């Protein structure tokens, strides 16, 4: 969550349009992947040079240039020069703390989106910025980190040369890539959903401090997701309305479908937030109920035995002149008084509804819960 | 709630427009029901073939094609080919984790809605996706699960051939079917309303942990309902404004009436949410009040008897030289001091307002409640 | 609150446009009241037939037809036929679980509003549906229940034949009737306001469980009111913008004034909701404060006397060899140790700020409250 | 808060447009103040008659007619006749329970606003309705109560005849008067702000029940203010957009500046509401912390001494055959067991983190707070 | 927060457009800084006179006039006369309690923004008003306080004469200055973010009262920030849409980028607010859990030992006739009864789930938290 702030700070003081990488250091080589598809077939080059890319882009057909890793500004700057990208666009590409957005440039579209990855161990969501530049016949994508993306299926379908992908324009390719990213959001949501269900069950049976920390963590992650999903929805709503020449009419229906999926993601995130709030309420209500039960037990024990102990202590005093001590039946009278006190207290608690409800309410309730829930 | 997520995941990696069933396995046969009404009468075929359907649709008059069950993709695909449906529409029909929506296609309308069913035992709401394709003279409906729907009355009125239904276009039939679905929402809402009233009464008399779990469950179901009702309202608002050729002017008044009903459903769901929140507040306030009462009892007992017990213990010590023990009236003096202490404490508690309010407040209040509430 | 749901359910399965009464059974006769005013004077008929009404409506002048009670569908149906009302309008008139709304028909306006009645004993608000059909020269009103409405003053002014009412069109009469209904909302609000102020004072002095139940009940009623007032505002906003022929320009200023009153009603309902939420917070804060005070008393008493009692018990042991017991000043030494312990504890509590604040804080605060508040 | 409801009720049953005073009785005489400024100089008449006013209004130049007190309906009615005001306008002027609003009449503007007064003793805000009628060359103002307004400075500047006021139209005078009222809102807000800061400091050091009542009272006043400020903003937004002939272009810039001030008032009120909510949370968190500390002290004392007391009581029993009592070192063994028990308990509490945090946490924390905050 | 109120009050009663400084007294001299850049080079004058400024502004090229300190009204008034600024603009410049805003004047733009400074010691945010007047070829800026701003880098780039700044119009300079201010907002946000993370960690391990006060303070600062960021966003949204002549098309892309940054600031502030609310919930849940644990310990100890103590006291009574005391095995029977009681209680607690969960739940949970979190 604070990563984007850190990244932003590092740039402070540099003139706008400076291309300076701000993310963590990376050892892997920056790689440019080039896929060119035309009537003659598909060419796939995993380590192209910027100049190769320009040449391919100037050949008719569909060109996808995918940059893996942003830690080599020279590479990005060179691509920017060759494809005439505005300095601010280059800055936004390299500067990975952006919010998802869509900018209409003179003859190109620039979109920044987030790819999510669920860290199973830490139960946190990691984000990776993916920037898209859509130009006639060409799609450039810039991924923040090398080493794995969610585009495997799309790449396979495109390289195979069969199907709609290789025959359509770069707008359909853009759609297919964003669709893969949004599909992956559902995977992340499902993981979160499983965690939420698990915690909810724990809360209803035996809540522990760990559950509260988990709820808190899940709320943070939901907040985190929300920050990416709301602007994503805006991006798709605007993309759908752009129209030719960059977005063909045939693609609009697909984009609308994608927009519907985004709404569903948003909806789910909001529902998660509502559910997590509800669970804290559930926890607090249960804790308050248990405290009440505990206090009733303590109060009943104390209220019964403290007066009895007093009575016993009274006749344990060592005064020389205590006439009751000398009588033959004193002891039995005291025992009788004690028994009467206990009986009175029990009656009092029964009238208050503590006895029945305390035992049957707490246990029976919990049991009934498991049966009925 | 998580079903739609599960369903979405299964599709991951397939190209868009793939018709793959993602719901639970079903044993029943997929059945196509065909009703054709024209001036010559009404024909009702419970097991029609896709080709029968096309033939009926090409005959003048009103044709309703109702597919029960989606687990046979071949059947849906065949219908899609015959009626020239877009692959994305077919995908959305089969892919049952959709959010209610309305898409305007070139010469057809595509709507996805949810049919609700109240599970009396589990106190949960189950949803079933129903998709509508409205074309000139033809209405196609696709139900997720075979075995029962809420369209019985509409079917009877249409097959009888009398009344407005058989004489109107498919837009009026669409209205009648959605109206039946929305009417059924009211049935679900009434069940929930009964549960809410029942829990509310329990909370005011004797709250138990089971009630908190019920409130929590009802809030979840309200959240669940809300996710279907809000988009439903949007669907109807847009449907009403579409106009000819697909929606005739005469039907608009009916659609507006239906829209009013949807608003009422939404209104009721929101009111339920407000009421359920209010009930948790009520519960917590009552629990806090009871804890205060319990603690007052404990504190009074302890405050009165602990000093007395100390005094008794004091004179139970076995020191050889304790002059008080030897005096003739020591015992009576100690008894008098104890009596004075008790009187002082009682005065102190009365000044604090604990004595009167504790007894009369708690019991009288609860009794008054039953009288007055 | 649940009445409207019950009423809606009963209709389930009937074709749209069916005129079936769904309210509670009523013994009183359905009465049609007819008032006709023209240059020649005013005619007032308390038991007119539908045909009388039509005749009067066809005579120039202002005609008000007021139907008291809806449990005779035949009567409503007959009027509907004579005045050419759409079946859906008739259904909505008879079907009294409607939400306030305004429908523009071909040559008429149809409005559904709610008349409120405050039940002093049960402290609840009862609603009664009043439907208005405004046609050129004619206003039809349908009241759900016979036996009393809030239109007495308007009726008197109209029948007297003097003043603006008898000389204006049916739109001004509609305004006057709705104005009387909204004025009555203020009466209901004032009653609620009195109850709220009463509970607030109780909470600041001595809160009881009855007060929490009252707050809960008032919140429910505020929720109830809100469901009628929000749509009422929409109805009036649209009415004001309709313009001729049905609403004359001269009436618009009056409708705007009425709209302002509705905003004020809404405003007051929202303020009530905010105040009631604030009062629960006030209650919980006070309860938490009192619990803290009680616990301090208990803790101080226990902390002082439990160690002392232990000391006393220690020297009450019957060991043969306990050298302290034999010393001449053992008893006095123990008493001194006890006194020092008490002094130490008192110092500790004073340092914790328990002693001063406990006594003066609780009492002084409450007293200061009464002086200052 | 409930005043406006009371006032509204009193009018119930009267026909719309009736001029009936509904406020509290007032002894002071209703006074009409007339200021007329033209090239020839300024005339100031503190007790003009309605006819004087009309004459002055018909003379070229700027005329301000200010009515102090509304309890003489004849006076208001007479002015209404002379200046051709609509009956509904007169009703709204006299009927002082209005919400701030702006009505555009045929050739005049009618605005209702609220003047606020802070009651230092009761810590409450009192409102006084001021109505404005803006006509070409003339501004009429109607103040609910005689005896003091916030217009002193404006009056002085106007009467002095120098400066912009005397040379501008009535729209600039209207601006100057409303500006004086809004400036006074800031005074009220500053008083509230001081109270809020004071309570906040009290909450952080030593919260008392009086503080909770003060927070509650301040929330009520904030709610009260909010009801006047939101519509005021709407009034100014619409006023700014009206344009000639009633509002000159030169005045628009001033109105926009005034609108900015209103936004600032609104902003401050909302911030106050947020802060007051935050303070209740702060109070509850602190109370919960203190309760935990108190309970730890009680639990530690009880847990240490109750077992010890039991041990002492055990050997205080008077059984004839208790071999331990006879041994020479029994007493010392018991003392050793007791010491070990205490040591064990202390270790247990230290492991639970109660000992260190209890002492240093509570005191050190509070001290650190004062140092650091 | 209350500063702006104080400042506003001081002006009360003065006619609109009065230029009166309302901030705290300042000792430093008011300095006018003049930078003029044209084809011939850059001139930088740190102590220019108003007349110098006018002369420079009338020379072709870019002129930046920066006034440091507003406590000399004469200086501001003189500049206002020379540059024909409206009196209301001068008033807003000097009157530093403004809300961020943008006013379009006849041939100039007037913007008020806030520069933030983070006070590391007090953990509070201080604001300083900066006003911008953009005219053809000229940018005037007015800073509330002398002694340091965030414009150092921009000044250096402009004075160096190389780069885009010296060659662009005053609109780009305006952009660069506001960009520097917004970049500084991120620095403030990062500091807050660090504090939030620190407190969150403390809450999860060992919450103290200091943490609650810190959360409260951070919420106040977030509220404070929010009041400046929301209107800032509006200012930038409107600036971007203004277009020529004052804002050139080439600058619009930069302004849009800046707008995106503002959205990100807003987003972060809202996220902080959500997180801080969530942390109070976390704290309260943890406190409630700990209270429950403490109470269980107390209840278990009391419930076990209070009955045992009673039994011991019973046989410590000094009645002459207590037959049990004389029996040979009485003592052992009592010890056995006590052991059975303890065993029964332990069984009871185990059945209630107190024993296992109390020990392992509290400790194991906290430990697991540290491992897993």
PDB file of C-alpha atoms in Angstrom, chain C residues 249-355:
ATOM      1  CA  UNK C 249     -49.491  28.010 -14.233  1.00  0.00           C
ATOM      2  CA  UNK C 250     -51.193  29.727 -11.313  1.00  0.00           C
ATOM      3  CA  UNK C 251     -51.076  26.503  -9.320  1.00  0.00           C
ATOM      4  CA  UNK C 252     -47.356  25.939  -9.860  1.00  0.00           C
ATOM      5  CA  UNK C 253     -46.383  28.505  -7.219  1.00  0.00           C
ATOM      6  CA  UNK C 254     -48.566  26.670  -4.699  1.00  0.00           C
ATOM      7  CA  UNK C 255     -47.057  23.332  -5.649  1.00  0.00           C
ATOM      8  CA  UNK C 256     -43.571  24.749  -5.199  1.00  0.00           C
ATOM      9  CA  UNK C 257     -44.554  25.933  -1.732  1.00  0.00           C
ATOM     10  CA  UNK C 258     -45.854  22.446  -1.018  1.00  0.00           C
ATOM     11  CA  UNK C 259     -42.619  20.984  -2.339  1.00  0.00           C
ATOM     12  CA  UNK C 260     -40.719  23.171   0.128  1.00  0.00           C
ATOM     13  CA  UNK C 261     -42.854  21.748   2.932  1.00  0.00           C
ATOM     14  CA  UNK C 262     -42.065  18.209   1.801  1.00  0.00           C
ATOM     15  CA  UNK C 263     -38.352  19.004   1.839  1.00  0.00           C
ATOM     16  CA  UNK C 264     -38.852  20.236   5.388  1.00  0.00           C
ATOM     17  CA  UNK C 265     -40.592  16.982   6.359  1.00  0.00           C
ATOM     18  CA  UNK C 266     -37.742  15.000   4.834  1.00  0.00           C
ATOM     19  CA  UNK C 267     -35.175  17.158   6.555  1.00  0.00           C
ATOM     20  CA  UNK C 268     -36.880  16.624   9.884  1.00  0.00           C
ATOM     21  CA  UNK C 269     -37.070  12.856   9.412  1.00  0.00           C
ATOM     22  CA  UNK C 270     -33.353  12.722   8.594  1.00  0.00           C
ATOM     23  CA  UNK C 271     -32.566  14.911  11.591  1.00  0.00           C
ATOM     24  CA  UNK C 272     -34.620  12.579  13.795  1.00  0.00           C
ATOM     25  CA  UNK C 273     -32.612   9.629  12.510  1.00  0.00           C
ATOM     26  CA  UNK C 274     -29.338  11.385  13.249  1.00  0.00           C
ATOM     27  CA  UNK C 275     -30.544  12.357  16.719  1.00  0.00           C
ATOM     28  CA  UNK C 276     -31.704   8.848  17.557  1.00  0.00           C
ATOM     29  CA  UNK C 277     -28.354   7.400  16.490  1.00  0.00           C
ATOM     30  CA  UNK C 278     -26.599   9.994  18.610  1.00  0.00           C
ATOM     31  CA  UNK C 279     -28.757   9.041  21.594  1.00  0.00           C
ATOM     32  CA  UNK C 280     -27.715   5.391  21.442  1.00  0.00           C
ATOM     33  CA  UNK C 281     -24.089   6.533  21.429  1.00  0.00           C
ATOM     34  CA  UNK C 282     -24.859   8.735  24.417  1.00  0.00           C
ATOM     35  CA  UNK C 283     -26.444   5.815  26.204  1.00  0.00           C
ATOM     36  CA  UNK C 284     -23.546   3.450  25.529  1.00  0.00           C
ATOM     37  CA  UNK C 285     -20.978   6.038  26.619  1.00  0.00           C
ATOM     38  CA  UNK C 286     -22.838   6.637  29.840  1.00  0.00           C
ATOM     39  CA  UNK C 287     -23.218   2.917  30.493  1.00  0.00           C
ATOM     40  CA  UNK C 288     -19.503   2.408  29.920  1.00  0.00           C
ATOM     41  CA  UNK C 289     -18.725   5.246  32.330  1.00  0.00           C
ATOM     42  CA  UNK C 290     -20.983   3.788  35.011  1.00  0.00           C
ATOM     43  CA  UNK C 291     -19.486   0.333  34.595  1.00  0.00           C
ATOM     44  CA  UNK C 292     -16.042   1.834  35.073  1.00  0.00           C
ATOM     45  CA  UNK C 293     -17.199   3.586  38.261  1.00  0.00           C
ATOM     46  CA  UNK C 294     -18.775   0.410  39.645  1.00  0.00           C
ATOM     47  CA  UNK C 295     -15.654  -1.599  38.882  1.00  0.00           C
ATOM     48  CA  UNK C 296     -13.470   0.966  40.602  1.00  0.00           C
ATOM     49  CA  UNK C 297     -15.539   0.705  43.783  1.00  0.00           C
ATOM     50  CA  UNK C 298     -15.362  -3.087  43.680  1.00  0.00           C
ATOM     51  CA  UNK C 299     -11.654  -3.092  42.972  1.00  0.00           C
ATOM     52  CA  UNK C 300     -10.862  -0.620  45.741  1.00  0.00           C
ATOM     53  CA  UNK C 301     -12.839  -2.526  48.354  1.00  0.00           C
ATOM     54  CA  UNK C 302     -11.356  -5.854  47.288  1.00  0.00           C
ATOM     55  CA  UNK C 303      -7.824  -4.552  47.010  1.00  0.00           C
ATOM     56  CA  UNK C 304      -7.946  -3.045  50.485  1.00  0.00           C
ATOM     57  CA  UNK C 305      -9.672  -5.828  52.407  1.00  0.00           C
ATOM     58  CA  UNK C 306      -8.533  -9.023  50.728  1.00  0.00           C
ATOM     59  CA  UNK C 307      -4.886  -8.645  51.897  1.00  0.00           C
ATOM     60  CA  UNK C 308      -6.072  -7.594  55.357  1.00  0.00           C
ATOM     61  CA  UNK C 309      -8.318 -10.643  55.619  1.00  0.00           C
ATOM     62  CA  UNK C 310      -5.436 -12.835  54.572  1.00  0.00           C
ATOM     63  CA  UNK C 311      -3.290 -11.374  57.341  1.00  0.00           C
ATOM     64  CA  UNK C 312      -6.035 -11.970  59.892  1.00  0.00           C
ATOM     65  CA  UNK C 313      -6.535 -15.558  58.657  1.00  0.00           C
ATOM     66  CA  UNK C 314      -2.816 -16.128  58.863  1.00  0.00           C
ATOM     67  CA  UNK C 315      -2.775 -15.478  62.582  1.00  0.00           C
ATOM     68  CA  UNK C 316      -5.966 -17.469  62.972  1.00  0.00           C
ATOM     69  CA  UNK C 317      -4.085 -20.635  62.079  1.00  0.00           C
ATOM     70  CA  UNK C 318      -3.849 -23.216  64.818  1.00  0.00           C
ATOM     71  CA  UNK C 319      -0.190 -24.270  64.503  1.00  0.00           C
ATOM     72  CA  UNK C 320       1.320 -25.099  67.805  1.00  0.00           C
ATOM     73  CA  UNK C 321       4.575 -23.266  67.079  1.00  0.00           C
ATOM     74  CA  UNK C 322       3.766 -19.748  65.904  1.00  0.00           C
ATOM     75  CA  UNK C 323       6.149 -17.548  67.875  1.00  0.00           C
ATOM     76  CA  UNK C 324       4.435 -14.229  66.904  1.00  0.00           C
ATOM     77  CA  UNK C 325       1.285 -15.326  68.711  1.00  0.00           C
ATOM     78  CA  UNK C 326       3.084 -15.515  72.017  1.00  0.00           C
ATOM     79  CA  UNK C 327       4.665 -12.044  71.934  1.00  0.00           C
ATOM     80  CA  UNK C 328       3.074  -9.337  74.029  1.00  0.00           C
ATOM     81  CA  UNK C 329       2.751  -6.769  71.262  1.00  0.00           C
ATOM     82  CA  UNK C 330       2.119  -9.117  68.281  1.00  0.00           C
ATOM     83  CA  UNK C 331      -1.504  -8.044  68.036  1.00  0.00           C
ATOM     84  CA  UNK C 332      -0.633  -4.361  67.948  1.00  0.00           C
ATOM     85  CA  UNK C 333       2.125  -4.896  65.403  1.00  0.00           C
ATOM     86  CA  UNK C 334      -0.361  -6.688  63.111  1.00  0.00           C
ATOM     87  CA  UNK C 335      -2.894  -3.879  63.547  1.00  0.00           C
ATOM     88  CA  UNK C 336      -0.171  -1.363  62.626  1.00  0.00           C
ATOM     89  CA  UNK C 337       0.827  -3.348  59.547  1.00  0.00           C
ATOM     90  CA  UNK C 338      -2.847  -3.413  58.504  1.00  0.00           C
ATOM     91  CA  UNK C 339      -3.173   0.347  58.964  1.00  0.00           C
ATOM     92  CA  UNK C 340      -0.034   0.899  56.889  1.00  0.00           C
ATOM     93  CA  UNK C 341      -1.372  -1.371  54.138  1.00  0.00           C
ATOM     94  CA  UNK C 342      -4.632   0.619  54.004  1.00  0.00           C
ATOM     95  CA  UNK C 343      -2.707   3.881  53.883  1.00  0.00           C
ATOM     96  CA  UNK C 344      -0.513   2.541  51.069  1.00  0.00           C
ATOM     97  CA  UNK C 345      -3.522   1.430  49.063  1.00  0.00           C
ATOM     98  CA  UNK C 346      -5.245   4.780  49.507  1.00  0.00           C
ATOM     99  CA  UNK C 347      -2.099   6.536  48.313  1.00  0.00           C
ATOM    100  CA  UNK C 348      -1.941   4.211  45.299  1.00  0.00           C
ATOM    101  CA  UNK C 349      -5.549   4.918  44.398  1.00  0.00           C
ATOM    102  CA  UNK C 350      -5.085   8.626  44.834  1.00  0.00           C
ATOM    103  CA  UNK C 351      -2.087   8.497  42.488  1.00  0.00           C
ATOM    104  CA  UNK C 352      -4.240   6.626  39.955  1.00  0.00           C
ATOM    105  CA  UNK C 353      -6.809   9.411  40.238  1.00  0.00           C
ATOM    106  CA  UNK C 354      -9.509   6.974  41.374  1.00  0.00           C
ATOM    107  CA  UNK C 355     -10.406   8.437  44.699  1.00  0.00           C
TER     108      UNK C 355
END
